[in-house]
CSV table of N, CA and C in Angstrom, one decimal:
chain,number,residue,atom,x,y,z
A,243,MET,N,134.2,7.9,-54.9
A,243,MET,CA,133.2,8.8,-54.4
A,243,MET,C,133.3,10.1,-55.2
A,244,ILE,N,134.5,10.6,-55.5
A,244,ILE,CA,134.7,11.9,-56.3
A,244,ILE,C,134.2,11.6,-57.7
A,245,ARG,N,134.5,10.5,-58.2
A,245,ARG,CA,134.1,10.2,-59.6
A,245,ARG,C,132.6,10.1,-59.7
A,246,THR,N,131.9,9.5,-58.7
A,246,THR,CA,130.5,9.5,-58.7
A,246,THR,C,129.9,10.9,-58.6
A,247,ALA,N,130.5,11.7,-57.8
A,247,ALA,CA,129.9,13.1,-57.7
A,247,ALA,C,130.1,13.9,-59.0
A,248,ALA,N,131.3,13.7,-59.6
A,248,ALA,CA,131.5,14.4,-60.9
A,248,ALA,C,130.6,13.9,-62.0
A,249,LEU,N,130.3,12.6,-62.0
A,249,LEU,CA,129.4,12.0,-63.0
A,249,LEU,C,127.9,12.6,-62.7
A,250,ALA,N,127.5,12.6,-61.5
A,250,ALA,CA,126.2,13.2,-61.1
A,250,ALA,C,126.1,14.6,-61.5
A,251,LEU,N,127.1,15.4,-61.3
A,251,LEU,CA,127.0,16.8,-61.7
A,251,LEU,C,126.9,16.9,-63.2
A,252,ALA,N,127.7,16.1,-63.9
A,252,ALA,CA,127.7,16.2,-65.4
A,252,ALA,C,126.3,15.8,-65.9
A,253,LEU,N,125.6,14.8,-65.3
A,253,LEU,CA,124.3,14.4,-65.7
A,253,LEU,C,123.3,15.5,-65.4
A,254,LEU,N,123.4,16.1,-64.3
A,254,LEU,CA,122.4,17.2,-63.9
A,254,LEU,C,122.6,18.4,-64.8
A,255,ALA,N,123.8,18.6,-65.3
A,255,ALA,CA,124.0,19.8,-66.2
A,255,ALA,C,123.6,19.5,-67.6
A,256,SER,N,123.4,18.2,-68.0
A,256,SER,CA,123.1,17.9,-69.4
A,256,SER,C,121.7,18.3,-69.7
A,257,PRO,N,121.5,18.7,-71.0
A,257,PRO,CA,120.2,19.2,-71.4
A,257,PRO,C,119.1,18.0,-71.3
A,258,ALA,N,119.5,16.8,-71.6
A,258,ALA,CA,118.6,15.7,-71.5
A,258,ALA,C,118.0,15.5,-70.1
A,259,PHE,N,118.8,15.7,-69.1
A,259,PHE,CA,118.4,15.5,-67.8
A,259,PHE,C,117.5,16.6,-67.3
A,260,ALA,N,117.8,17.8,-67.8
A,260,ALA,CA,117.1,19.0,-67.4
A,260,ALA,C,115.7,19.1,-68.1
A,261,GLY,N,115.4,18.2,-68.9
A,261,GLY,CA,114.1,18.2,-69.6
A,261,GLY,C,114.1,19.0,-70.9
A,262,LYS,N,115.2,19.5,-71.3
A,262,LYS,CA,115.3,20.3,-72.5
A,262,LYS,C,115.6,19.4,-73.6
A,263,LYS,N,115.0,19.8,-74.8
A,263,LYS,CA,115.3,19.0,-76.0
A,263,LYS,C,116.6,19.4,-76.5
A,264,LYS,N,117.3,18.4,-76.9
A,264,LYS,CA,118.6,18.6,-77.5
A,264,LYS,C,118.4,18.9,-78.9
A,265,SER,N,118.9,20.1,-79.4
A,265,SER,CA,118.7,20.4,-80.8
A,265,SER,C,119.8,19.8,-81.6
A,266,GLU,N,119.5,19.5,-82.8
A,266,GLU,CA,120.5,18.9,-83.7
A,266,GLU,C,121.6,19.8,-83.9
A,267,ASP,N,121.4,21.1,-83.9
A,267,ASP,CA,122.4,22.1,-84.1
A,267,ASP,C,123.3,22.4,-82.9
A,268,ALA,N,122.9,22.0,-81.8
A,268,ALA,CA,123.6,22.3,-80.6
A,268,ALA,C,124.9,21.4,-80.5
A,269,ALA,N,125.9,22.0,-79.9
A,269,ALA,CA,127.2,21.3,-79.8
A,269,ALA,C,127.0,20.1,-78.8
A,270,PRO,N,127.7,19.0,-79.0
A,270,PRO,CA,127.5,17.9,-78.0
A,270,PRO,C,128.0,18.4,-76.7
A,271,PRO,N,127.4,17.8,-75.6
A,271,PRO,CA,127.8,18.2,-74.3
A,271,PRO,C,129.3,17.9,-74.1
A,272,ALA,N,130.0,18.7,-73.3
A,272,ALA,CA,131.4,18.4,-72.9
A,272,ALA,C,131.4,17.1,-72.1
A,273,PRO,N,132.4,16.3,-72.3
A,273,PRO,CA,132.5,15.1,-71.5
A,273,PRO,C,132.7,15.5,-70.0
A,274,PRO,N,132.3,14.6,-69.1
A,274,PRO,CA,132.5,14.9,-67.7
A,274,PRO,C,134.0,15.1,-67.4
A,275,ALA,N,134.2,15.9,-66.4
A,275,ALA,CA,135.6,16.1,-66.0
A,275,ALA,C,136.2,14.8,-65.5
A,276,PRO,N,137.5,14.7,-65.8
A,276,PRO,CA,138.2,13.4,-65.3
A,276,PRO,C,138.1,13.4,-63.7
A,277,PRO,N,138.1,12.2,-63.2
A,277,PRO,CA,138.1,12.2,-61.7
A,277,PRO,C,139.4,12.7,-61.1
A,278,ALA,N,139.2,13.3,-60.0
A,278,ALA,CA,140.4,13.9,-59.3
A,278,ALA,C,141.4,12.7,-59.0
A,279,ALA,N,142.6,13.1,-58.9
A,279,ALA,CA,143.6,12.1,-58.6
A,279,ALA,C,143.4,11.6,-57.2
A,280,PRO,N,143.6,10.4,-56.9
A,280,PRO,CA,143.4,9.9,-55.6
A,280,PRO,C,144.4,10.5,-54.6
A,281,ALA,N,144.0,10.7,-53.4
A,281,ALA,CA,144.8,11.3,-52.4
A,281,ALA,C,146.0,10.3,-52.1
A,282,ALA,N,147.1,10.9,-51.7
A,282,ALA,CA,148.3,10.1,-51.4
A,282,ALA,C,147.9,9.2,-50.2
A,283,PRO,N,148.4,8.0,-50.2
A,283,PRO,CA,148.1,7.1,-49.0
A,283,PRO,C,148.7,7.7,-47.7
A,284,ALA,N,147.9,7.5,-46.7
A,284,ALA,CA,148.4,8.0,-45.4
A,284,ALA,C,149.7,7.3,-45.0
A,285,ALA,N,150.6,8.0,-44.4
A,285,ALA,CA,151.8,7.3,-44.0
A,285,ALA,C,151.5,6.2,-43.0
A,286,GLU,N,152.2,5.1,-43.1
A,286,GLU,CA,152.0,4.1,-42.1
A,286,GLU,C,152.4,4.5,-40.7
A,287,ALA,N,151.8,4.1,-39.8
A,287,ALA,CA,152.1,4.4,-38.4
A,287,ALA,C,153.5,3.8,-38.1
A,288,ALA,N,154.3,4.6,-37.5
A,288,ALA,CA,155.7,4.2,-37.1
A,288,ALA,C,155.5,3.2,-35.9
A,289,PRO,N,156.5,2.3,-35.8
A,289,PRO,CA,156.4,1.4,-34.6
A,289,PRO,C,156.4,2.2,-33.3
A,290,ALA,N,155.9,1.6,-32.3
A,290,ALA,CA,155.8,2.2,-31.0
A,290,ALA,C,157.1,2.9,-30.6
A,291,GLY,N,158.2,2.3,-30.9
A,291,GLY,CA,159.5,2.9,-30.5
A,291,GLY,C,160.6,2.2,-31.3
A,292,ALA,N,161.7,2.7,-31.2
A,292,ALA,CA,162.9,2.1,-31.8
A,292,ALA,C,163.2,0.8,-31.1
A,293,PRO,N,163.9,-0.1,-31.8
A,293,PRO,CA,164.2,-1.4,-31.1
A,293,PRO,C,165.2,-1.1,-30.0
A,294,THR,N,165.0,-1.8,-28.9
A,294,THR,CA,165.9,-1.7,-27.7
A,294,THR,C,167.2,-2.4,-28.0
A,295,PRO,N,168.2,-2.2,-27.2
A,295,PRO,CA,169.4,-3.0,-27.4
A,295,PRO,C,169.2,-4.5,-27.3
A,296,ALA,N,168.2,-4.9,-26.4
A,296,ALA,CA,167.9,-6.3,-26.2
A,296,ALA,C,167.3,-6.8,-27.5
A,297,ASP,N,166.4,-6.0,-28.2
A,297,ASP,CA,165.8,-6.4,-29.4
A,297,ASP,C,166.9,-6.6,-30.5
A,298,ILE,N,167.8,-5.7,-30.6
A,298,ILE,CA,168.9,-5.8,-31.6
A,298,ILE,C,169.7,-7.0,-31.3
A,299,TYR,N,170.0,-7.3,-30.0
A,299,TYR,CA,170.8,-8.5,-29.7
A,299,TYR,C,170.0,-9.7,-30.2
A,300,GLU,N,168.7,-9.8,-29.9
A,300,GLU,CA,167.9,-10.9,-30.2
A,300,GLU,C,167.9,-11.2,-31.7
A,301,TYR,N,167.8,-10.1,-32.5
A,301,TYR,CA,167.8,-10.2,-33.9
A,301,TYR,C,169.2,-10.7,-34.4
A,302,ARG,N,170.2,-10.1,-33.9
A,302,ARG,CA,171.6,-10.5,-34.2
A,302,ARG,C,171.8,-12.0,-33.9
A,303,HIS,N,171.3,-12.4,-32.7
A,303,HIS,CA,171.5,-13.8,-32.3
A,303,HIS,C,170.8,-14.8,-33.2
A,304,GLN,N,169.6,-14.4,-33.6
A,304,GLN,CA,168.8,-15.3,-34.5
A,304,GLN,C,169.4,-15.3,-35.9
A,305,ALA,N,170.0,-14.2,-36.4
A,305,ALA,CA,170.6,-14.2,-37.7
A,305,ALA,C,171.9,-15.1,-37.7
A,306,PHE,N,172.6,-15.1,-36.6
A,306,PHE,CA,173.8,-15.9,-36.5
A,306,PHE,C,173.4,-17.4,-36.3
A,307,GLU,N,172.3,-17.6,-35.7
A,307,GLU,CA,171.8,-19.0,-35.5
A,307,GLU,C,171.4,-19.5,-36.9
A,308,ALA,N,170.8,-18.7,-37.7
A,308,ALA,CA,170.5,-19.1,-39.1
A,308,ALA,C,171.7,-19.4,-39.9
A,309,LEU,N,172.7,-18.5,-39.8
A,309,LEU,CA,174.0,-18.7,-40.5
A,309,LEU,C,174.6,-20.0,-40.1
A,310,GLY,N,174.6,-20.4,-38.8
A,310,GLY,CA,175.1,-21.7,-38.4
A,310,GLY,C,174.3,-22.8,-39.0
A,311,LYS,N,173.0,-22.7,-39.2
A,311,LYS,CA,172.3,-23.8,-39.8
A,311,LYS,C,172.6,-23.9,-41.3
A,312,HIS,N,172.9,-22.8,-42.0
A,312,HIS,CA,173.3,-22.9,-43.4
A,312,HIS,C,174.7,-23.5,-43.5
A,313,MET,N,175.6,-23.2,-42.5
A,313,MET,CA,176.9,-23.8,-42.5
A,313,MET,C,176.8,-25.3,-42.3
A,314,LYS,N,176.0,-25.7,-41.3
A,314,LYS,CA,175.8,-27.1,-41.0
A,314,LYS,C,175.2,-27.9,-42.2
A,315,ALA,N,174.2,-27.3,-42.8
A,315,ALA,CA,173.6,-28.0,-44.0
A,315,ALA,C,174.6,-28.1,-45.1
A,316,SER,N,175.4,-27.1,-45.3
A,316,SER,CA,176.4,-27.1,-46.4
A,316,SER,C,177.5,-28.1,-46.1
A,317,SER,N,177.9,-28.2,-44.8
A,317,SER,CA,178.9,-29.2,-44.4
A,317,SER,C,178.4,-30.6,-44.7
A,318,LEU,N,177.1,-30.8,-44.4
A,318,LEU,CA,176.6,-32.2,-44.6
A,318,LEU,C,176.6,-32.5,-46.1
A,319,MET,N,176.3,-31.6,-47.0
A,319,MET,CA,176.4,-31.8,-48.4
A,319,MET,C,177.9,-32.1,-48.8
A,320,ALA,N,178.8,-31.2,-48.3
A,320,ALA,CA,180.2,-31.3,-48.7
A,320,ALA,C,180.8,-32.7,-48.2
A,321,LYS,N,180.3,-33.2,-47.1
A,321,LYS,CA,180.8,-34.5,-46.6
A,321,LYS,C,180.1,-35.7,-47.1
A,322,GLY,N,179.1,-35.5,-48.0
A,322,GLY,CA,178.4,-36.6,-48.6
A,322,GLY,C,177.3,-37.2,-47.7
A,323,ARG,N,177.0,-36.4,-46.7
A,323,ARG,CA,175.9,-36.9,-45.7
A,323,ARG,C,174.6,-36.4,-46.0
A,324,ALA,N,174.5,-35.6,-47.1
A,324,ALA,CA,173.2,-35.1,-47.6
A,324,ALA,C,173.4,-34.9,-49.1
A,325,PRO,N,172.3,-35.0,-49.9
A,325,PRO,CA,172.4,-34.8,-51.3
A,325,PRO,C,172.9,-33.4,-51.6
A,326,ALA,N,174.0,-33.4,-52.5
A,326,ALA,CA,174.6,-32.2,-52.8
A,326,ALA,C,174.1,-31.7,-54.2
A,327,ARG,N,172.9,-31.2,-54.1
A,327,ARG,CA,172.3,-30.6,-55.3
A,327,ARG,C,172.8,-29.2,-55.5
A,328,GLN,N,173.2,-28.9,-56.7
A,328,GLN,CA,173.7,-27.6,-57.0
A,328,GLN,C,172.8,-26.4,-56.5
A,329,ALA,N,171.6,-26.5,-56.8
A,329,ALA,CA,170.6,-25.5,-56.4
A,329,ALA,C,170.7,-25.3,-54.8
A,330,ASP,N,170.8,-26.4,-54.1
A,330,ASP,CA,170.9,-26.3,-52.6
A,330,ASP,C,172.2,-25.6,-52.2
A,331,MET,N,173.3,-26.0,-52.8
A,331,MET,CA,174.6,-25.4,-52.5
A,331,MET,C,174.5,-23.9,-52.8
A,332,VAL,N,174.0,-23.5,-53.9
A,332,VAL,CA,173.9,-22.1,-54.2
A,332,VAL,C,173.0,-21.4,-53.2
A,333,ALA,N,171.9,-21.9,-52.9
A,333,ALA,CA,170.9,-21.3,-51.9
A,333,ALA,C,171.6,-21.1,-50.6
A,334,HIS,N,172.3,-22.1,-50.0
A,334,HIS,CA,172.9,-21.9,-48.7
A,334,HIS,C,174.1,-20.9,-48.8
A,335,ALA,N,174.8,-21.0,-49.9
A,335,ALA,CA,175.9,-20.0,-50.1
A,335,ALA,C,175.4,-18.6,-50.2
A,336,GLN,N,174.3,-18.4,-50.9
A,336,GLN,CA,173.7,-17.1,-51.1
A,336,GLN,C,173.2,-16.5,-49.7
A,337,ALA,N,172.7,-17.4,-48.9
A,337,ALA,CA,172.2,-17.0,-47.6
A,337,ALA,C,173.3,-16.5,-46.7
A,338,MET,N,174.4,-17.2,-46.8
A,338,MET,CA,175.6,-16.8,-46.0
A,338,MET,C,176.2,-15.5,-46.5
A,339,GLN,N,176.3,-15.4,-47.8
A,339,GLN,CA,176.8,-14.2,-48.4
A,339,GLN,C,175.8,-13.0,-48.1
A,340,GLY,N,174.6,-13.2,-48.1
A,340,GLY,CA,173.6,-12.2,-47.8
A,340,GLY,C,173.8,-11.6,-46.5
A,341,LEU,N,174.0,-12.5,-45.5
A,341,LEU,CA,174.3,-12.0,-44.1
A,341,LEU,C,175.5,-11.1,-44.1
A,342,SER,N,176.5,-11.4,-44.9
A,342,SER,CA,177.7,-10.6,-44.9
A,342,SER,C,177.5,-9.2,-45.3
A,343,THR,N,176.4,-8.9,-46.0
A,343,THR,CA,176.1,-7.6,-46.5
A,343,THR,C,175.6,-6.7,-45.4
A,344,TYR,N,175.1,-7.2,-44.3
A,344,TYR,CA,174.6,-6.4,-43.2
A,344,TYR,C,175.1,-6.8,-41.8
A,345,LEU,N,176.2,-7.6,-41.8
A,345,LEU,CA,176.7,-8.1,-40.6
A,345,LEU,C,177.1,-6.9,-39.7
A,346,LEU,N,177.8,-6.0,-40.2
A,346,LEU,CA,178.3,-4.8,-39.3
A,346,LEU,C,177.1,-4.0,-38.8
A,347,ASP,N,176.0,-4.0,-39.5
A,347,ASP,CA,174.8,-3.2,-39.1
A,347,ASP,C,174.2,-3.9,-37.9
A,348,MET,N,174.5,-5.1,-37.6
A,348,MET,CA,173.9,-5.8,-36.5
A,348,MET,C,174.6,-5.5,-35.2
A,349,PHE,N,175.6,-4.7,-35.2
A,349,PHE,CA,176.4,-4.4,-34.0
A,349,PHE,C,176.5,-2.9,-33.8
A,350,PRO,N,175.4,-2.2,-33.7
A,350,PRO,CA,175.4,-0.8,-33.4
A,350,PRO,C,175.9,-0.5,-32.0
A,351,ALA,N,176.5,0.7,-31.8
A,351,ALA,CA,177.0,1.1,-30.5
A,351,ALA,C,175.8,0.9,-29.5
A,352,GLY,N,176.1,0.5,-28.3
A,352,GLY,CA,175.0,0.4,-27.3
A,352,GLY,C,174.4,-0.9,-27.3
A,353,THR,N,175.0,-1.9,-28.0
A,353,THR,CA,174.4,-3.3,-27.9
A,353,THR,C,175.4,-4.3,-27.5
A,354,GLY,N,176.4,-3.8,-26.8
A,354,GLY,CA,177.5,-4.7,-26.3
A,354,GLY,C,177.2,-5.2,-24.9
A,355,PRO,N,178.2,-5.9,-24.4
A,355,PRO,CA,178.0,-6.6,-23.1
A,355,PRO,C,177.8,-5.7,-21.9
A,356,ASP,N,178.1,-4.4,-22.1
A,356,ASP,CA,177.9,-3.4,-21.0
A,356,ASP,C,176.4,-3.1,-20.9
A,357,VAL,N,175.7,-3.4,-21.9
A,357,VAL,CA,174.2,-3.1,-22.0
A,357,VAL,C,173.4,-4.3,-22.0
A,358,VAL,N,173.8,-5.3,-22.8
A,358,VAL,CA,173.0,-6.5,-23.0
A,358,VAL,C,173.9,-7.7,-22.5
A,359,ALA,N,173.5,-8.1,-21.3
A,359,ALA,CA,174.3,-9.1,-20.6
A,359,ALA,C,174.4,-10.4,-21.3
A,360,GLU,N,173.4,-10.8,-22.0
A,360,GLU,CA,173.3,-12.1,-22.6
A,360,GLU,C,174.1,-12.2,-23.9
A,361,THR,N,174.6,-11.1,-24.4
A,361,THR,CA,175.3,-11.2,-25.7
A,361,THR,C,176.6,-12.0,-25.6
A,362,GLU,N,177.0,-12.6,-26.6
A,362,GLU,CA,178.2,-13.4,-26.7
A,362,GLU,C,179.3,-12.5,-27.3
A,363,ALA,N,179.0,-11.3,-27.8
A,363,ALA,CA,179.9,-10.4,-28.4
A,363,ALA,C,180.8,-9.8,-27.2
A,364,LEU,N,182.1,-9.8,-27.5
A,364,LEU,CA,183.0,-9.1,-26.5
A,364,LEU,C,183.0,-7.6,-26.8
A,365,ALA,N,183.4,-6.9,-25.8
A,365,ALA,CA,183.5,-5.4,-25.9
A,365,ALA,C,184.5,-5.0,-27.0
A,366,GLU,N,185.4,-5.9,-27.4
A,366,GLU,CA,186.4,-5.6,-28.4
A,366,GLU,C,185.7,-5.4,-29.8
A,367,VAL,N,184.5,-5.9,-30.0
A,367,VAL,CA,183.8,-5.6,-31.2
A,367,VAL,C,183.8,-4.1,-31.4
A,368,TRP,N,183.5,-3.3,-30.4
A,368,TRP,CA,183.3,-1.9,-30.5
A,368,TRP,C,184.6,-1.1,-30.2
A,369,THR,N,185.5,-1.7,-29.3
A,369,THR,CA,186.7,-1.0,-29.0
A,369,THR,C,187.8,-1.2,-30.1
A,370,ASP,N,187.6,-2.3,-30.9
A,370,ASP,CA,188.5,-2.5,-32.0
A,370,ASP,C,187.7,-2.7,-33.3
A,371,TRP,N,186.9,-1.6,-33.6
A,371,TRP,CA,186.0,-1.7,-34.7
A,371,TRP,C,186.7,-1.9,-36.0
A,372,THR,N,187.8,-1.3,-36.2
A,372,THR,CA,188.6,-1.5,-37.4
A,372,THR,C,188.9,-3.0,-37.6
A,373,GLY,N,189.4,-3.6,-36.6
A,373,GLY,CA,189.7,-5.0,-36.7
A,373,GLY,C,188.5,-5.9,-37.0
A,374,PHE,N,187.4,-5.5,-36.3
A,374,PHE,CA,186.1,-6.2,-36.5
A,374,PHE,C,185.7,-6.1,-37.9
A,375,GLN,N,185.8,-4.9,-38.5
A,375,GLN,CA,185.4,-4.6,-39.9
A,375,GLN,C,186.2,-5.5,-40.8
A,376,ALA,N,187.5,-5.6,-40.5
A,376,ALA,CA,188.4,-6.4,-41.4
A,376,ALA,C,187.9,-7.9,-41.3
A,377,ARG,N,187.6,-8.4,-40.2
A,377,ARG,CA,187.1,-9.8,-40.1
A,377,ARG,C,185.8,-10.0,-40.8
A,378,ALA,N,184.9,-9.0,-40.7
A,378,ALA,CA,183.7,-9.0,-41.5
A,378,ALA,C,183.9,-9.0,-43.0
A,379,GLN,N,184.9,-8.2,-43.4
A,379,GLN,CA,185.2,-8.2,-44.8
A,379,GLN,C,185.8,-9.5,-45.3
A,380,ASP,N,186.6,-10.2,-44.5
A,380,ASP,CA,187.1,-11.5,-44.8
A,380,ASP,C,185.9,-12.5,-45.0
A,381,PHE,N,185.0,-12.4,-44.1
A,381,PHE,CA,183.8,-13.3,-44.3
A,381,PHE,C,183.0,-13.0,-45.6
A,382,ALA,N,182.9,-11.7,-45.9
A,382,ALA,CA,182.2,-11.3,-47.1
A,382,ALA,C,182.9,-11.8,-48.3
A,383,THR,N,184.2,-11.7,-48.3
A,383,THR,CA,185.0,-12.1,-49.5
A,383,THR,C,184.9,-13.6,-49.7
A,384,GLU,N,185.1,-14.4,-48.6
A,384,GLU,CA,185.0,-15.8,-48.8
A,384,GLU,C,183.6,-16.4,-49.0
A,385,SER,N,182.6,-15.7,-48.4
A,385,SER,CA,181.2,-16.2,-48.7
A,385,SER,C,180.8,-15.9,-50.1
A,386,GLN,N,181.3,-14.8,-50.7
A,386,GLN,CA,181.0,-14.5,-52.1
A,386,GLN,C,181.7,-15.5,-53.0
A,387,ALA,N,182.9,-15.9,-52.6
A,387,ALA,CA,183.6,-16.9,-53.4
A,387,ALA,C,182.9,-18.3,-53.2
A,388,LEU,N,182.3,-18.5,-52.1
A,388,LEU,CA,181.5,-19.7,-51.9
A,388,LEU,C,180.3,-19.8,-52.9
A,389,VAL,N,179.6,-18.6,-53.1
A,389,VAL,CA,178.5,-18.5,-54.1
A,389,VAL,C,179.0,-18.9,-55.4
A,390,THR,N,180.1,-18.3,-55.8
A,390,THR,CA,180.7,-18.6,-57.2
A,390,THR,C,181.1,-20.1,-57.3
A,391,THR,N,181.7,-20.6,-56.3
A,391,THR,CA,182.0,-22.1,-56.3
A,391,THR,C,180.8,-22.9,-56.4
A,392,ALA,N,179.8,-22.6,-55.6
A,392,ALA,CA,178.5,-23.4,-55.6
A,392,ALA,C,177.9,-23.4,-57.0
A,393,GLN,N,178.0,-22.2,-57.6
A,393,GLN,CA,177.4,-22.1,-59.0
A,393,GLN,C,178.1,-23.1,-60.0
A,394,GLY,N,179.3,-23.4,-59.7
A,394,GLY,CA,180.1,-24.3,-60.5
A,394,GLY,C,179.6,-25.8,-60.3
A,395,GLY,N,179.0,-26.1,-59.2
A,395,GLY,CA,178.5,-27.4,-59.0
A,395,GLY,C,179.5,-28.5,-58.5
A,396,ASP,N,180.8,-28.1,-58.3
A,396,ASP,CA,181.8,-29.1,-57.9
A,396,ASP,C,181.7,-29.2,-56.4
A,397,VAL,N,181.3,-30.4,-55.9
A,397,VAL,CA,181.1,-30.6,-54.5
A,397,VAL,C,182.4,-30.5,-53.7
A,398,ALA,N,183.4,-31.1,-54.2
A,398,ALA,CA,184.7,-31.0,-53.5
A,398,ALA,C,185.2,-29.6,-53.4
A,399,ALA,N,185.1,-28.8,-54.5
A,399,ALA,CA,185.5,-27.4,-54.4
A,399,ALA,C,184.6,-26.6,-53.5
A,400,PHE,N,183.3,-27.0,-53.5
A,400,PHE,CA,182.4,-26.3,-52.5
A,400,PHE,C,182.8,-26.6,-51.1
A,401,GLY,N,183.2,-27.8,-50.8
A,401,GLY,CA,183.6,-28.2,-49.4
A,401,GLY,C,184.9,-27.4,-49.1
A,402,ALA,N,185.9,-27.3,-50.0
A,402,ALA,CA,187.1,-26.6,-49.7
A,402,ALA,C,186.8,-25.1,-49.4
A,403,GLN,N,186.0,-24.5,-50.2
A,403,GLN,CA,185.7,-23.1,-50.0
A,403,GLN,C,184.9,-22.9,-48.8
A,404,LEU,N,184.0,-23.8,-48.4
A,404,LEU,CA,183.2,-23.8,-47.2
A,404,LEU,C,184.2,-23.8,-46.0
A,405,GLY,N,185.3,-24.5,-46.1
A,405,GLY,CA,186.3,-24.5,-45.0
A,405,GLY,C,186.9,-23.1,-44.9
A,406,LYS,N,187.1,-22.4,-46.0
A,406,LYS,CA,187.7,-21.0,-45.9
A,406,LYS,C,186.7,-20.1,-45.3
A,407,VAL,N,185.4,-20.3,-45.6
A,407,VAL,CA,184.4,-19.4,-44.9
A,407,VAL,C,184.4,-19.7,-43.4
A,408,GLY,N,184.4,-21.0,-43.1
A,408,GLY,CA,184.4,-21.4,-41.6
A,408,GLY,C,185.6,-20.8,-40.9
A,409,ALA,N,186.8,-20.7,-41.6
A,409,ALA,CA,188.0,-20.2,-41.0
A,409,ALA,C,187.8,-18.7,-40.7
A,410,THR,N,187.0,-18.0,-41.5
A,410,THR,CA,186.8,-16.5,-41.3
A,410,THR,C,185.9,-16.4,-40.0
A,411,CYS,N,185.0,-17.3,-39.9
A,411,CYS,CA,184.1,-17.3,-38.7
A,411,CYS,C,184.9,-17.5,-37.4
A,412,GLY,N,185.8,-18.5,-37.5
A,412,GLY,CA,186.7,-18.9,-36.3
A,412,GLY,C,187.6,-17.7,-36.0
A,413,ALA,N,188.2,-17.0,-37.0
A,413,ALA,CA,189.1,-15.9,-36.7
A,413,ALA,C,188.3,-14.8,-36.0
A,414,CYS,N,187.1,-14.6,-36.4
A,414,CYS,CA,186.3,-13.5,-35.7
A,414,CYS,C,186.0,-13.9,-34.3
A,415,HIS,N,185.5,-15.2,-34.1
A,415,HIS,CA,185.2,-15.7,-32.8
A,415,HIS,C,186.3,-15.6,-31.9
A,416,ASP,N,187.5,-15.9,-32.4
A,416,ASP,CA,188.7,-15.9,-31.5
A,416,ASP,C,188.9,-14.5,-30.8
A,417,SER,N,188.6,-13.5,-31.5
A,417,SER,CA,188.9,-12.1,-31.0
A,417,SER,C,187.7,-11.4,-30.5
A,418,TYR,N,186.5,-11.7,-31.0
A,418,TYR,CA,185.4,-10.9,-30.7
A,418,TYR,C,184.1,-11.6,-30.1
A,419,ARG,N,184.3,-12.9,-29.7
A,419,ARG,CA,183.2,-13.6,-29.2
A,419,ARG,C,183.6,-14.3,-27.9
A,420,LYS,N,182.7,-14.4,-26.9
A,420,LYS,CA,183.0,-15.2,-25.7
A,420,LYS,C,183.4,-16.6,-26.1
A,421,GLY,N,184.2,-17.3,-25.4
A,421,GLY,CA,184.6,-18.6,-25.7
A,421,GLY,C,183.5,-19.6,-26.0
A,422,ASP,N,183.7,-20.4,-27.0
A,422,ASP,CA,182.6,-21.3,-27.5
A,422,ASP,C,182.6,-22.5,-26.5
């Protein structure tokens, strides 16, 4: 719209449009002004409100459900009960490792069993945060090693490293999750 208006003004100001003869000696008309820069996009509307503790719990629950599915699919490959394609091993390992990068973020204060009754997380997650961080770091370390192992394509080595990842899960569940 601004460009159209600038072009219209330039045409109206030109001698040809005003009915004046353009002399050969006259300087050529100045080019039309460049269009104005577009306005910055409006900020997107913020969500209606911040996620509730129940929302955060639901997200956390779904993320761990997905992790369990990646563990199960990887286990099937390691046991020879599913084709163990290198690309699949890598994809599952990367998904597990990816979760390790935000695992602690899924446990903000105020989302424990005192607020969200259905959570399987014990209060110890928050009362022993340093210990919980250490278990999360163990998971991150072993899941990163799983990615490296998967990239090598050795199914037996993949299975052995998957066992180490599973052990980090069990160690965390023993201290920080309601009984399985």
